[in-house]
PDB file of C-alpha atoms and ligand atoms in Angstrom:
ATOM      1  CA  MET K  16     -51.232 151.014 290.588  1.00 53.00           C
ATOM      2  CA  PHE K  17     -52.483 151.794 294.100  1.00 59.00           C
ATOM      3  CA  MET K  18     -55.653 153.755 293.364  1.00 72.00           C
ATOM      4  CA  PRO K  19     -57.024 151.547 290.571  1.00 86.00           C
ATOM      5  CA  GLN K  20     -56.705 148.413 292.700  1.00 89.00           C
ATOM      6  CA  LEU K  21     -58.367 150.091 295.682  1.00 92.00           C
ATOM      7  CA  LEU K  22     -61.227 151.245 293.428  1.00 93.00           C
ATOM      8  CA  LEU K  23     -61.491 147.788 291.911  1.00 92.00           C
ATOM      9  CA  GLY K  24     -61.585 146.383 295.471  1.00 92.00           C
ATOM     10  CA  LEU K  25     -64.386 148.791 296.379  1.00 95.00           C
ATOM     11  CA  LEU K  26     -66.408 147.787 293.314  1.00 94.00           C
ATOM     12  CA  PHE K  27     -65.861 144.089 294.003  1.00 92.00           C
ATOM     13  CA  ALA K  28     -66.746 144.482 297.701  1.00 94.00           C
ATOM     14  CA  LEU K  29     -69.897 146.443 296.853  1.00 96.00           C
ATOM     15  CA  ILE K  30     -71.119 143.678 294.525  1.00 94.00           C
ATOM     16  CA  ILE K  31     -70.446 140.908 297.094  1.00 93.00           C
ATOM     17  CA  ALA K  32     -71.993 142.884 299.974  1.00 94.00           C
ATOM     18  CA  PHE K  33     -75.056 143.713 297.881  1.00 93.00           C
ATOM     19  CA  LEU K  34     -75.583 140.056 296.945  1.00 92.00           C
ATOM     20  CA  ALA K  35     -74.993 138.910 300.539  1.00 91.00           C
ATOM     21  CA  CYS K  36     -77.421 141.502 301.856  1.00 90.00           C
ATOM     22  CA  ARG K  37     -80.069 140.368 299.361  1.00 90.00           C
ATOM     23  CA  ALA K  38     -79.477 136.744 300.352  1.00 88.00           C
ATOM     24  CA  HIS K  39     -79.938 137.800 304.015  1.00 88.00           C
ATOM     25  CA  SER K  40     -76.417 136.672 304.907  1.00 89.00           C
ATOM     26  CA  LEU K  41     -75.575 140.211 306.028  1.00 93.00           C
ATOM     27  CA  SER K  42     -77.639 142.850 307.813  1.00 92.00           C
ATOM     28  CA  ARG K  43     -77.432 146.434 306.511  1.00 93.00           C
ATOM     29  CA  SER K  44     -74.713 147.362 309.019  1.00 95.00           C
ATOM     30  CA  GLY K  45     -72.960 144.070 308.234  1.00 95.00           C
ATOM     31  CA  ALA K  46     -72.963 144.964 304.529  1.00 95.00           C
ATOM     32  CA  TYR K  47     -71.295 148.338 305.204  1.00 96.00           C
ATOM     33  CA  ALA K  48     -68.635 146.644 307.329  1.00 96.00           C
ATOM     34  CA  ALA K  49     -68.121 143.991 304.637  1.00 96.00           C
ATOM     35  CA  VAL K  50     -67.574 146.706 302.005  1.00 97.00           C
ATOM     36  CA  LEU K  51     -64.855 148.198 304.230  1.00 97.00           C
ATOM     37  CA  VAL K  52     -63.170 144.847 304.953  1.00 97.00           C
ATOM     38  CA  GLY K  53     -63.475 143.672 301.334  1.00 96.00           C
ATOM     39  CA  THR K  54     -62.079 146.922 299.909  1.00 96.00           C
ATOM     40  CA  LEU K  55     -59.063 146.831 302.238  1.00 96.00           C
ATOM     41  CA  ILE K  56     -58.297 143.147 301.685  1.00 96.00           C
ATOM     42  CA  PHE K  57     -58.713 143.174 297.906  1.00 95.00           C
ATOM     43  CA  GLY K  58     -57.420 146.726 297.433  1.00 94.00           C
ATOM     44  CA  LEU K  59     -54.317 146.500 299.637  1.00 94.00           C
ATOM     45  CA  GLY K  60     -53.704 142.761 299.362  1.00 94.00           C
ATOM     46  CA  GLY K  61     -54.766 141.503 295.953  1.00 93.00           C
ATOM     47  CA  TRP K  62     -56.857 138.807 294.302  1.00 94.00           C
ATOM     48  CA  GLN K  63     -55.176 135.977 296.267  1.00 95.00           C
ATOM     49  CA  TRP K  64     -56.280 137.702 299.487  1.00 96.00           C
ATOM     50  CA  ALA K  65     -59.792 138.187 298.136  1.00 96.00           C
ATOM     51  CA  ILE K  66     -60.095 134.461 297.343  1.00 97.00           C
ATOM     52  CA  ILE K  67     -59.283 133.544 300.962  1.00 97.00           C
ATOM     53  CA  LEU K  68     -61.783 136.100 302.276  1.00 96.00           C
ATOM     54  CA  LEU K  69     -64.475 134.864 299.878  1.00 96.00           C
ATOM     55  CA  THR K  70     -63.838 131.221 300.791  1.00 97.00           C
ATOM     56  CA  PHE K  71     -64.431 132.074 304.454  1.00 96.00           C
ATOM     57  CA  PHE K  72     -67.460 134.196 303.713  1.00 93.00           C
ATOM     58  CA  ILE K  73     -69.195 131.828 301.294  1.00 93.00           C
ATOM     59  CA  SER K  74     -68.478 128.593 303.186  1.00 95.00           C
ATOM     60  CA  SER K  75     -69.536 129.986 306.561  1.00 91.00           C
ATOM     61  CA  SER K  76     -72.695 131.594 305.161  1.00 88.00           C
ATOM     62  CA  ALA K  77     -73.597 128.324 303.439  1.00 91.00           C
ATOM     63  CA  LEU K  78     -73.033 126.311 306.631  1.00 92.00           C
ATOM     64  CA  THR K  79     -75.107 128.799 308.624  1.00 85.00           C
ATOM     65  CA  ARG K  80     -78.000 128.057 306.257  1.00 83.00           C
ATOM     66  CA  SER K  81     -77.524 124.293 306.291  1.00 84.00           C
ATOM     67  CA  PHE K  82     -79.222 121.939 308.719  1.00 80.00           C
ATOM     68  CA  ARG K  83     -81.385 124.848 309.860  1.00 75.00           C
ATOM     69  CA  LYS K  84     -84.228 122.705 311.145  1.00 71.00           C
ATOM     70  CA  ARG K  85     -81.949 120.667 313.376  1.00 73.00           C
ATOM     71  CA  LYS K  86     -80.268 123.809 314.671  1.00 73.00           C
ATOM     72  CA  LEU K  87     -83.528 125.623 315.388  1.00 70.00           C
ATOM     73  CA  ALA K  88     -84.589 122.781 317.625  1.00 67.00           C
ATOM     74  CA  LEU K  89     -81.316 122.937 319.491  1.00 65.00           C
ATOM     75  CA  ASN K  90     -80.331 126.435 320.399  1.00 58.00           C
ATOM     76  CA  GLU K  91     -81.365 130.065 320.163  1.00 58.00           C
ATOM     77  CA  LYS K  92     -77.872 130.903 318.963  1.00 56.00           C
ATOM     78  CA  PHE K  93     -79.139 130.062 315.502  1.00 52.00           C
ATOM     79  CA  GLU K  94     -82.449 131.910 315.693  1.00 50.00           C
ATOM     80  CA  LYS K  95     -80.998 135.108 314.282  1.00 53.00           C
ATOM     81  CA  GLY K  96     -81.338 133.585 310.806  1.00 54.00           C
ATOM     82  CA  GLY K  97     -77.644 133.835 310.098  1.00 68.00           C
ATOM     83  CA  GLN K  98     -77.591 137.565 309.292  1.00 84.00           C
ATOM     84  CA  ARG K  99     -74.201 138.891 310.288  1.00 89.00           C
ATOM     85  CA  ASP K 100     -74.071 142.447 311.623  1.00 91.00           C
ATOM     86  CA  ALA K 101     -71.197 144.947 311.550  1.00 94.00           C
ATOM     87  CA  ALA K 102     -69.719 143.829 314.880  1.00 94.00           C
ATOM     88  CA  GLN K 103     -69.593 140.206 313.681  1.00 93.00           C
ATOM     89  CA  VAL K 104     -68.035 141.143 310.323  1.00 95.00           C
ATOM     90  CA  LEU K 105     -65.395 143.323 311.979  1.00 96.00           C
ATOM     91  CA  ALA K 106     -64.661 140.700 314.642  1.00 96.00           C
ATOM     92  CA  ASN K 107     -63.887 138.220 311.850  1.00 96.00           C
ATOM     93  CA  GLY K 108     -62.234 140.606 309.385  1.00 96.00           C
ATOM     94  CA  ALA K 109     -60.323 143.242 311.380  1.00 97.00           C
ATOM     95  CA  VAL K 110     -57.125 141.243 311.917  1.00 98.00           C
ATOM     96  CA  ALA K 111     -57.160 140.097 308.274  1.00 98.00           C
ATOM     97  CA  SER K 112     -57.560 143.714 307.099  1.00 97.00           C
ATOM     98  CA  LEU K 113     -54.669 144.811 309.303  1.00 98.00           C
ATOM     99  CA  PHE K 114     -52.301 142.306 307.684  1.00 97.00           C
ATOM    100  CA  ALA K 115     -53.499 143.190 304.176  1.00 96.00           C
ATOM    101  CA  GLY K 116     -52.485 146.746 305.087  1.00 96.00           C
ATOM    102  CA  LEU K 117     -49.108 145.570 306.401  1.00 97.00           C
ATOM    103  CA  HIS K 118     -48.545 143.666 303.154  1.00 95.00           C
ATOM    104  CA  PHE K 119     -49.000 146.951 301.328  1.00 93.00           C
ATOM    105  CA  PHE K 120     -46.149 148.478 303.338  1.00 94.00           C
ATOM    106  CA  PHE K 121     -43.964 145.330 303.281  1.00 94.00           C
ATOM    107  CA  PRO K 122     -44.707 143.892 299.825  1.00 92.00           C
ATOM    108  CA  GLN K 123     -41.640 141.625 299.787  1.00 91.00           C
ATOM    109  CA  ALA K 124     -42.306 140.042 303.185  1.00 92.00           C
ATOM    110  CA  ASN K 125     -43.966 136.665 303.606  1.00 92.00           C
ATOM    111  CA  TRP K 126     -45.226 137.123 307.180  1.00 93.00           C
ATOM    112  CA  PRO K 127     -48.225 139.395 306.412  1.00 96.00           C
ATOM    113  CA  TRP K 128     -49.692 136.699 304.158  1.00 96.00           C
ATOM    114  CA  LEU K 129     -49.099 133.904 306.675  1.00 96.00           C
ATOM    115  CA  ALA K 130     -50.518 135.956 309.560  1.00 97.00           C
ATOM    116  CA  PHE K 131     -53.527 136.921 307.424  1.00 98.00           C
ATOM    117  CA  ALA K 132     -54.092 133.276 306.446  1.00 98.00           C
ATOM    118  CA  ALA K 133     -53.821 132.139 310.083  1.00 98.00           C
ATOM    119  CA  SER K 134     -56.443 134.649 311.221  1.00 98.00           C
ATOM    120  CA  MET K 135     -58.818 133.579 308.428  1.00 98.00           C
ATOM    121  CA  ALA K 136     -58.154 129.904 309.234  1.00 98.00           C
ATOM    122  CA  ALA K 137     -59.047 130.584 312.882  1.00 98.00           C
ATOM    123  CA  VAL K 138     -62.349 132.348 312.198  1.00 98.00           C
ATOM    124  CA  ASN K 139     -63.257 129.779 309.545  1.00 98.00           C
ATOM    125  CA  ALA K 140     -62.452 126.933 311.959  1.00 98.00           C
ATOM    126  CA  ASP K 141     -64.561 128.567 314.658  1.00 96.00           C
ATOM    127  CA  THR K 142     -67.539 129.147 312.359  1.00 95.00           C
ATOM    128  CA  TRP K 143     -67.434 125.618 310.930  1.00 96.00           C
ATOM    129  CA  ALA K 144     -67.172 124.164 314.447  1.00 96.00           C
ATOM    130  CA  THR K 145     -70.146 126.194 315.647  1.00 92.00           C
ATOM    131  CA  GLU K 146     -72.315 125.329 312.649  1.00 91.00           C
ATOM    132  CA  LEU K 147     -71.397 121.634 312.345  1.00 93.00           C
ATOM    133  CA  GLY K 148     -70.662 120.796 315.992  1.00 92.00           C
ATOM    134  CA  VAL K 149     -74.390 120.773 316.762  1.00 88.00           C
ATOM    135  CA  LEU K 150     -74.707 117.664 314.579  1.00 91.00           C
ATOM    136  CA  ASN K 151     -72.592 115.660 317.052  1.00 93.00           C
ATOM    137  CA  PRO K 152     -74.764 112.711 318.185  1.00 93.00           C
ATOM    138  CA  THR K 153     -73.818 113.031 321.865  1.00 94.00           C
ATOM    139  CA  PRO K 154     -73.767 116.111 324.153  1.00 94.00           C
ATOM    140  CA  PRO K 155     -70.532 118.146 324.000  1.00 95.00           C
ATOM    141  CA  CYS K 156     -68.081 118.581 326.886  1.00 96.00           C
ATOM    142  CA  LEU K 157     -66.865 121.766 328.474  1.00 95.00           C
ATOM    143  CA  ILE K 158     -63.285 122.397 327.286  1.00 96.00           C
ATOM    144  CA  THR K 159     -62.152 123.352 330.809  1.00 95.00           C
ATOM    145  CA  ASN K 160     -63.289 120.357 332.865  1.00 95.00           C
ATOM    146  CA  GLY K 161     -64.594 117.802 330.337  1.00 95.00           C
ATOM    147  CA  LYS K 162     -68.054 117.678 331.893  1.00 95.00           C
ATOM    148  CA  PRO K 163     -70.924 117.012 329.453  1.00 95.00           C
ATOM    149  CA  VAL K 164     -73.134 120.060 328.874  1.00 92.00           C
ATOM    150  CA  GLU K 165     -76.163 121.047 326.793  1.00 88.00           C
ATOM    151  CA  LYS K 166     -75.589 121.546 323.043  1.00 85.00           C
ATOM    152  CA  GLY K 167     -74.839 125.151 322.131  1.00 81.00           C
ATOM    153  CA  THR K 168     -73.272 125.964 325.513  1.00 87.00           C
ATOM    154  CA  SER K 169     -70.432 128.475 325.218  1.00 89.00           C
ATOM    155  CA  GLY K 170     -67.078 126.761 325.628  1.00 93.00           C
ATOM    156  CA  ALA K 171     -68.376 123.278 324.808  1.00 94.00           C
ATOM    157  CA  ILE K 172     -66.435 121.090 322.387  1.00 96.00           C
ATOM    158  CA  SER K 173     -67.316 117.837 320.631  1.00 97.00           C
ATOM    159  CA  PHE K 174     -65.767 115.321 318.250  1.00 97.00           C
ATOM    160  CA  TYR K 175     -67.711 116.610 315.217  1.00 96.00           C
ATOM    161  CA  GLY K 176     -67.042 120.202 316.202  1.00 96.00           C
ATOM    162  CA  THR K 177     -63.298 119.686 316.531  1.00 97.00           C
ATOM    163  CA  LEU K 178     -63.200 117.764 313.251  1.00 97.00           C
ATOM    164  CA  ALA K 179     -65.155 120.594 311.589  1.00 97.00           C
ATOM    165  CA  ALA K 180     -62.723 123.152 313.044  1.00 98.00           C
ATOM    166  CA  LEU K 181     -59.793 121.239 311.604  1.00 98.00           C
ATOM    167  CA  ALA K 182     -61.509 120.941 308.201  1.00 98.00           C
ATOM    168  CA  GLY K 183     -62.398 124.642 308.191  1.00 98.00           C
ATOM    169  CA  ALA K 184     -58.828 125.603 309.033  1.00 98.00           C
ATOM    170  CA  ALA K 185     -57.415 123.135 306.490  1.00 98.00           C
ATOM    171  CA  LEU K 186     -59.534 124.501 303.624  1.00 98.00           C
ATOM    172  CA  ILE K 187     -58.158 128.010 304.194  1.00 98.00           C
ATOM    173  CA  ALA K 188     -54.664 126.555 304.703  1.00 98.00           C
ATOM    174  CA  ILE K 189     -54.687 124.617 301.411  1.00 97.00           C
ATOM    175  CA  LEU K 190     -55.714 127.699 299.449  1.00 97.00           C
ATOM    176  CA  ALA K 191     -53.338 129.980 301.353  1.00 97.00           C
ATOM    177  CA  ALA K 192     -50.393 127.614 300.865  1.00 95.00           C
ATOM    178  CA  ALA K 193     -51.197 127.239 297.147  1.00 95.00           C
ATOM    179  CA  LEU K 194     -51.866 130.934 296.466  1.00 95.00           C
ATOM    180  CA  ASN K 195     -48.965 132.311 298.535  1.00 89.00           C
ATOM    181  CA  PRO K 196     -47.737 135.150 296.318  1.00 81.00           C
ATOM    182  CA  ILE K 197     -44.165 135.071 297.677  1.00 82.00           C
ATOM    183  CA  ALA K 198     -43.098 131.707 299.127  1.00 76.00           C
ATOM    184  CA  GLN K 199     -41.296 128.872 297.339  1.00 80.00           C
ATOM    185  CA  PRO K 200     -43.662 126.108 296.126  1.00 81.00           C
ATOM    186  CA  SER K 201     -41.537 123.610 298.118  1.00 84.00           C
ATOM    187  CA  LEU K 202     -42.904 125.160 301.338  1.00 87.00           C
ATOM    188  CA  PHE K 203     -46.495 124.165 300.459  1.00 92.00           C
ATOM    189  CA  THR K 204     -46.858 121.281 302.947  1.00 92.00           C
ATOM    190  CA  TYR K 205     -45.112 123.212 305.689  1.00 91.00           C
ATOM    191  CA  HIS K 206     -47.412 126.181 305.323  1.00 93.00           C
ATOM    192  CA  LEU K 207     -50.473 123.969 304.971  1.00 95.00           C
ATOM    193  CA  LEU K 208     -49.750 122.277 308.316  1.00 96.00           C
ATOM    194  CA  LEU K 209     -48.820 125.430 310.212  1.00 96.00           C
ATOM    195  CA  ILE K 210     -51.786 127.484 308.999  1.00 97.00           C
ATOM    196  CA  SER K 211     -54.139 124.582 309.856  1.00 98.00           C
ATOM    197  CA  LEU K 212     -52.647 124.284 313.347  1.00 97.00           C
ATOM    198  CA  SER K 213     -52.840 128.042 313.929  1.00 98.00           C
ATOM    199  CA  GLY K 214     -56.499 128.019 312.917  1.00 98.00           C
ATOM    200  CA  LEU K 215     -57.304 125.094 315.179  1.00 98.00           C
ATOM    201  CA  PHE K 216     -55.577 126.759 318.148  1.00 97.00           C
ATOM    202  CA  GLY K 217     -57.523 129.952 317.488  1.00 98.00           C
ATOM    203  CA  ALA K 218     -60.841 128.079 317.524  1.00 97.00           C
ATOM    204  CA  LEU K 219     -59.903 126.184 320.709  1.00 97.00           C
ATOM    205  CA  PHE K 220     -58.954 129.479 322.347  1.00 98.00           C
ATOM    206  CA  ASP K 221     -62.423 130.737 321.426  1.00 96.00           C
ATOM    207  CA  SER K 222     -63.928 127.765 323.290  1.00 96.00           C
ATOM    208  CA  LEU K 223     -61.605 128.293 326.248  1.00 97.00           C
ATOM    209  CA  LEU K 224     -62.756 131.904 326.594  1.00 97.00           C
ATOM    210  CA  GLY K 225     -66.382 130.793 326.169  1.00 94.00           C
ATOM    211  CA  ALA K 226     -66.002 128.360 329.050  1.00 94.00           C
ATOM    212  CA  SER K 227     -64.192 130.759 331.359  1.00 95.00           C
ATOM    213  CA  VAL K 228     -64.287 134.545 331.040  1.00 95.00           C
ATOM    214  CA  GLN K 229     -66.837 135.315 328.292  1.00 95.00           C
ATOM    215  CA  ALA K 230     -69.879 137.182 329.597  1.00 94.00           C
ATOM    216  CA  ILE K 231     -72.685 134.637 329.962  1.00 92.00           C
ATOM    217  CA  TYR K 232     -76.240 135.525 330.892  1.00 92.00           C
ATOM    218  CA  ARG K 233     -79.345 133.710 332.043  1.00 92.00           C
ATOM    219  CA  CYS K 234     -82.868 134.204 330.765  1.00 90.00           C
ATOM    220  CA  PRO K 235     -85.252 133.880 333.735  1.00 92.00           C
ATOM    221  CA  GLN K 236     -88.223 133.202 331.445  1.00 91.00           C
ATOM    222  CA  CYS K 237     -86.640 130.315 329.472  1.00 87.00           C
ATOM    223  CA  ASP K 238     -84.397 129.231 332.358  1.00 87.00           C
ATOM    224  CA  LYS K 239     -81.498 128.993 329.896  1.00 85.00           C
ATOM    225  CA  GLU K 240     -77.917 130.170 329.611  1.00 85.00           C
ATOM    226  CA  THR K 241     -77.382 132.613 326.763  1.00 86.00           C
ATOM    227  CA  GLU K 242     -74.855 135.027 325.246  1.00 86.00           C
ATOM    228  CA  ARG K 243     -77.666 137.522 324.621  1.00 84.00           C
ATOM    229  CA  HIS K 244     -77.795 140.799 326.523  1.00 86.00           C
ATOM    230  CA  PRO K 245     -79.717 142.906 327.507  1.00 87.00           C
ATOM    231  CA  VAL K 246     -82.698 140.966 326.092  1.00 87.00           C
ATOM    232  CA  HIS K 247     -83.105 137.325 325.197  1.00 86.00           C
ATOM    233  CA  THR K 248     -84.662 136.171 321.901  1.00 81.00           C
ATOM    234  CA  CYS K 249     -87.930 135.691 323.826  1.00 85.00           C
ATOM    235  CA  GLY K 250     -87.876 139.371 324.832  1.00 89.00           C
ATOM    236  CA  ALA K 251     -87.137 138.870 328.545  1.00 92.00           C
ATOM    237  CA  GLN K 252     -84.298 140.719 330.314  1.00 93.00           C
ATOM    238  CA  THR K 253     -81.211 138.559 330.857  1.00 93.00           C
ATOM    239  CA  THR K 254     -78.946 138.762 333.899  1.00 93.00           C
ATOM    240  CA  GLN K 255     -75.213 138.094 333.925  1.00 95.00           C
ATOM    241  CA  ILE K 256     -74.180 134.911 335.705  1.00 93.00           C
ATOM    242  CA  ARG K 257     -70.463 134.720 334.933  1.00 92.00           C
ATOM    243  CA  GLY K 258     -67.561 136.117 332.936  1.00 95.00           C
ATOM    244  CA  TRP K 259     -66.343 139.638 332.237  1.00 96.00           C
ATOM    245  CA  SER K 260     -69.205 141.899 331.169  1.00 93.00           C
ATOM    246  CA  TRP K 261     -67.166 143.579 328.389  1.00 94.00           C
ATOM    247  CA  LEU K 262     -66.135 140.261 326.820  1.00 95.00           C
ATOM    248  CA  ASN K 263     -69.098 139.564 324.539  1.00 93.00           C
ATOM    249  CA  ASN K 264     -69.314 137.055 321.713  1.00 91.00           C
ATOM    250  CA  ASP K 265     -67.874 139.462 319.119  1.00 93.00           C
ATOM    251  CA  MET K 266     -64.859 140.176 321.337  1.00 95.00           C
ATOM    252  CA  VAL K 267     -64.322 136.434 321.702  1.00 95.00           C
ATOM    253  CA  ASN K 268     -64.401 135.997 317.911  1.00 95.00           C
ATOM    254  CA  LEU K 269     -61.878 138.805 317.571  1.00 97.00           C
ATOM    255  CA  ALA K 270     -59.697 137.043 320.160  1.00 98.00           C
ATOM    256  CA  CYS K 271     -59.979 133.848 318.092  1.00 98.00           C
ATOM    257  CA  ALA K 272     -58.615 135.654 315.012  1.00 98.00           C
ATOM    258  CA  VAL K 273     -55.858 137.287 317.082  1.00 98.00           C
ATOM    259  CA  MET K 274     -54.890 133.946 318.610  1.00 98.00           C
ATOM    260  CA  GLY K 275     -54.625 132.244 315.206  1.00 98.00           C
ATOM    261  CA  THR K 276     -52.269 134.991 314.092  1.00 98.00           C
ATOM    262  CA  VAL K 277     -50.256 134.953 317.321  1.00 98.00           C
ATOM    263  CA  VAL K 278     -49.677 131.188 317.021  1.00 97.00           C
ATOM    264  CA  MET K 279     -48.449 131.669 313.427  1.00 96.00           C
ATOM    265  CA  LEU K 280     -46.171 134.578 314.449  1.00 95.00           C
ATOM    266  CA  VAL K 281     -44.726 132.386 317.221  1.00 95.00           C
ATOM    267  CA  PHE K 282     -44.084 129.596 314.676  1.00 93.00           C
ATOM    268  CA  MET K 283     -42.210 132.137 312.554  1.00 89.00           C
ATOM    269  CA  TRP K 284     -40.411 133.647 315.519  1.00 89.00           C
ATOM    270  CA  VAL K 285     -39.031 130.300 316.694  1.00 89.00           C
ATOM    271  CA  GLY K 286     -37.960 129.668 313.117  1.00 80.00           C
ATOM    272  CA  ILE K 287     -40.251 126.781 312.200  1.00 68.00           C
ATOM    273  CA  VAL K 288     -41.464 128.677 309.172  1.00 61.00           C
ATOM    274  CA  GLY K 289     -39.887 131.387 307.031  1.00 53.00           C
TER     275      GLY K 289
HETATM  276 ZN1   ZN U  26     -85.796 133.673 327.064  1.00 91.47          ZN
END
């Protein structure tokens, strides 16, 4: 049973990655990474796992493409055209792949599914917040001190953004609670709430890191803060102004996924959820 499913996963992942690459949702390196993540999650998890992964991938790619004009005017963060590279794919999919693997070794346990769902809820929440938060009518506030800052600033949160994070987490949570291959159907609402909360915490942790220790640079030519290094989108060299130099945007996204999972594991550990 093992080999056929892994091969089926590979075939499925190849088709999705090929389509995504053609639609310019993934760069070439991003497509290779997506084949790896997709094969592991479908091959070691199963179709329920693949549905969660696809929901994240399709909804976040669609949101990246939406409202493009308004985003272009706002921030260079969106100038990349929404093509995800390997580092971005792995940052979002590594934790999920790990728990698909753990499910393979502990097929009767419920925790790999819940931890997987929490990590996907967190990265989905974060992506939705980033893509929809820019539509907030007023400037966002820094999560650490509440001071209003420019749209697109790392670590800034807004009403729309937080609402989008909750919606993004809830979409994954609804599917994960409904598709849970092991749990009793009576636990649906419980799991829905806890996966949503885990996802929201993960996304907020992402903002907290963005406002505090994430490496942030300044472009001398545009006189703007940016996450880009060593060169800005305009081509000028950027210089670091704060944060830890090793903690780039991809590391922060990985931390978001880890945090979502950690919150869920804590819920389970204290016995709120079984
Ligand atoms: Zn610049």
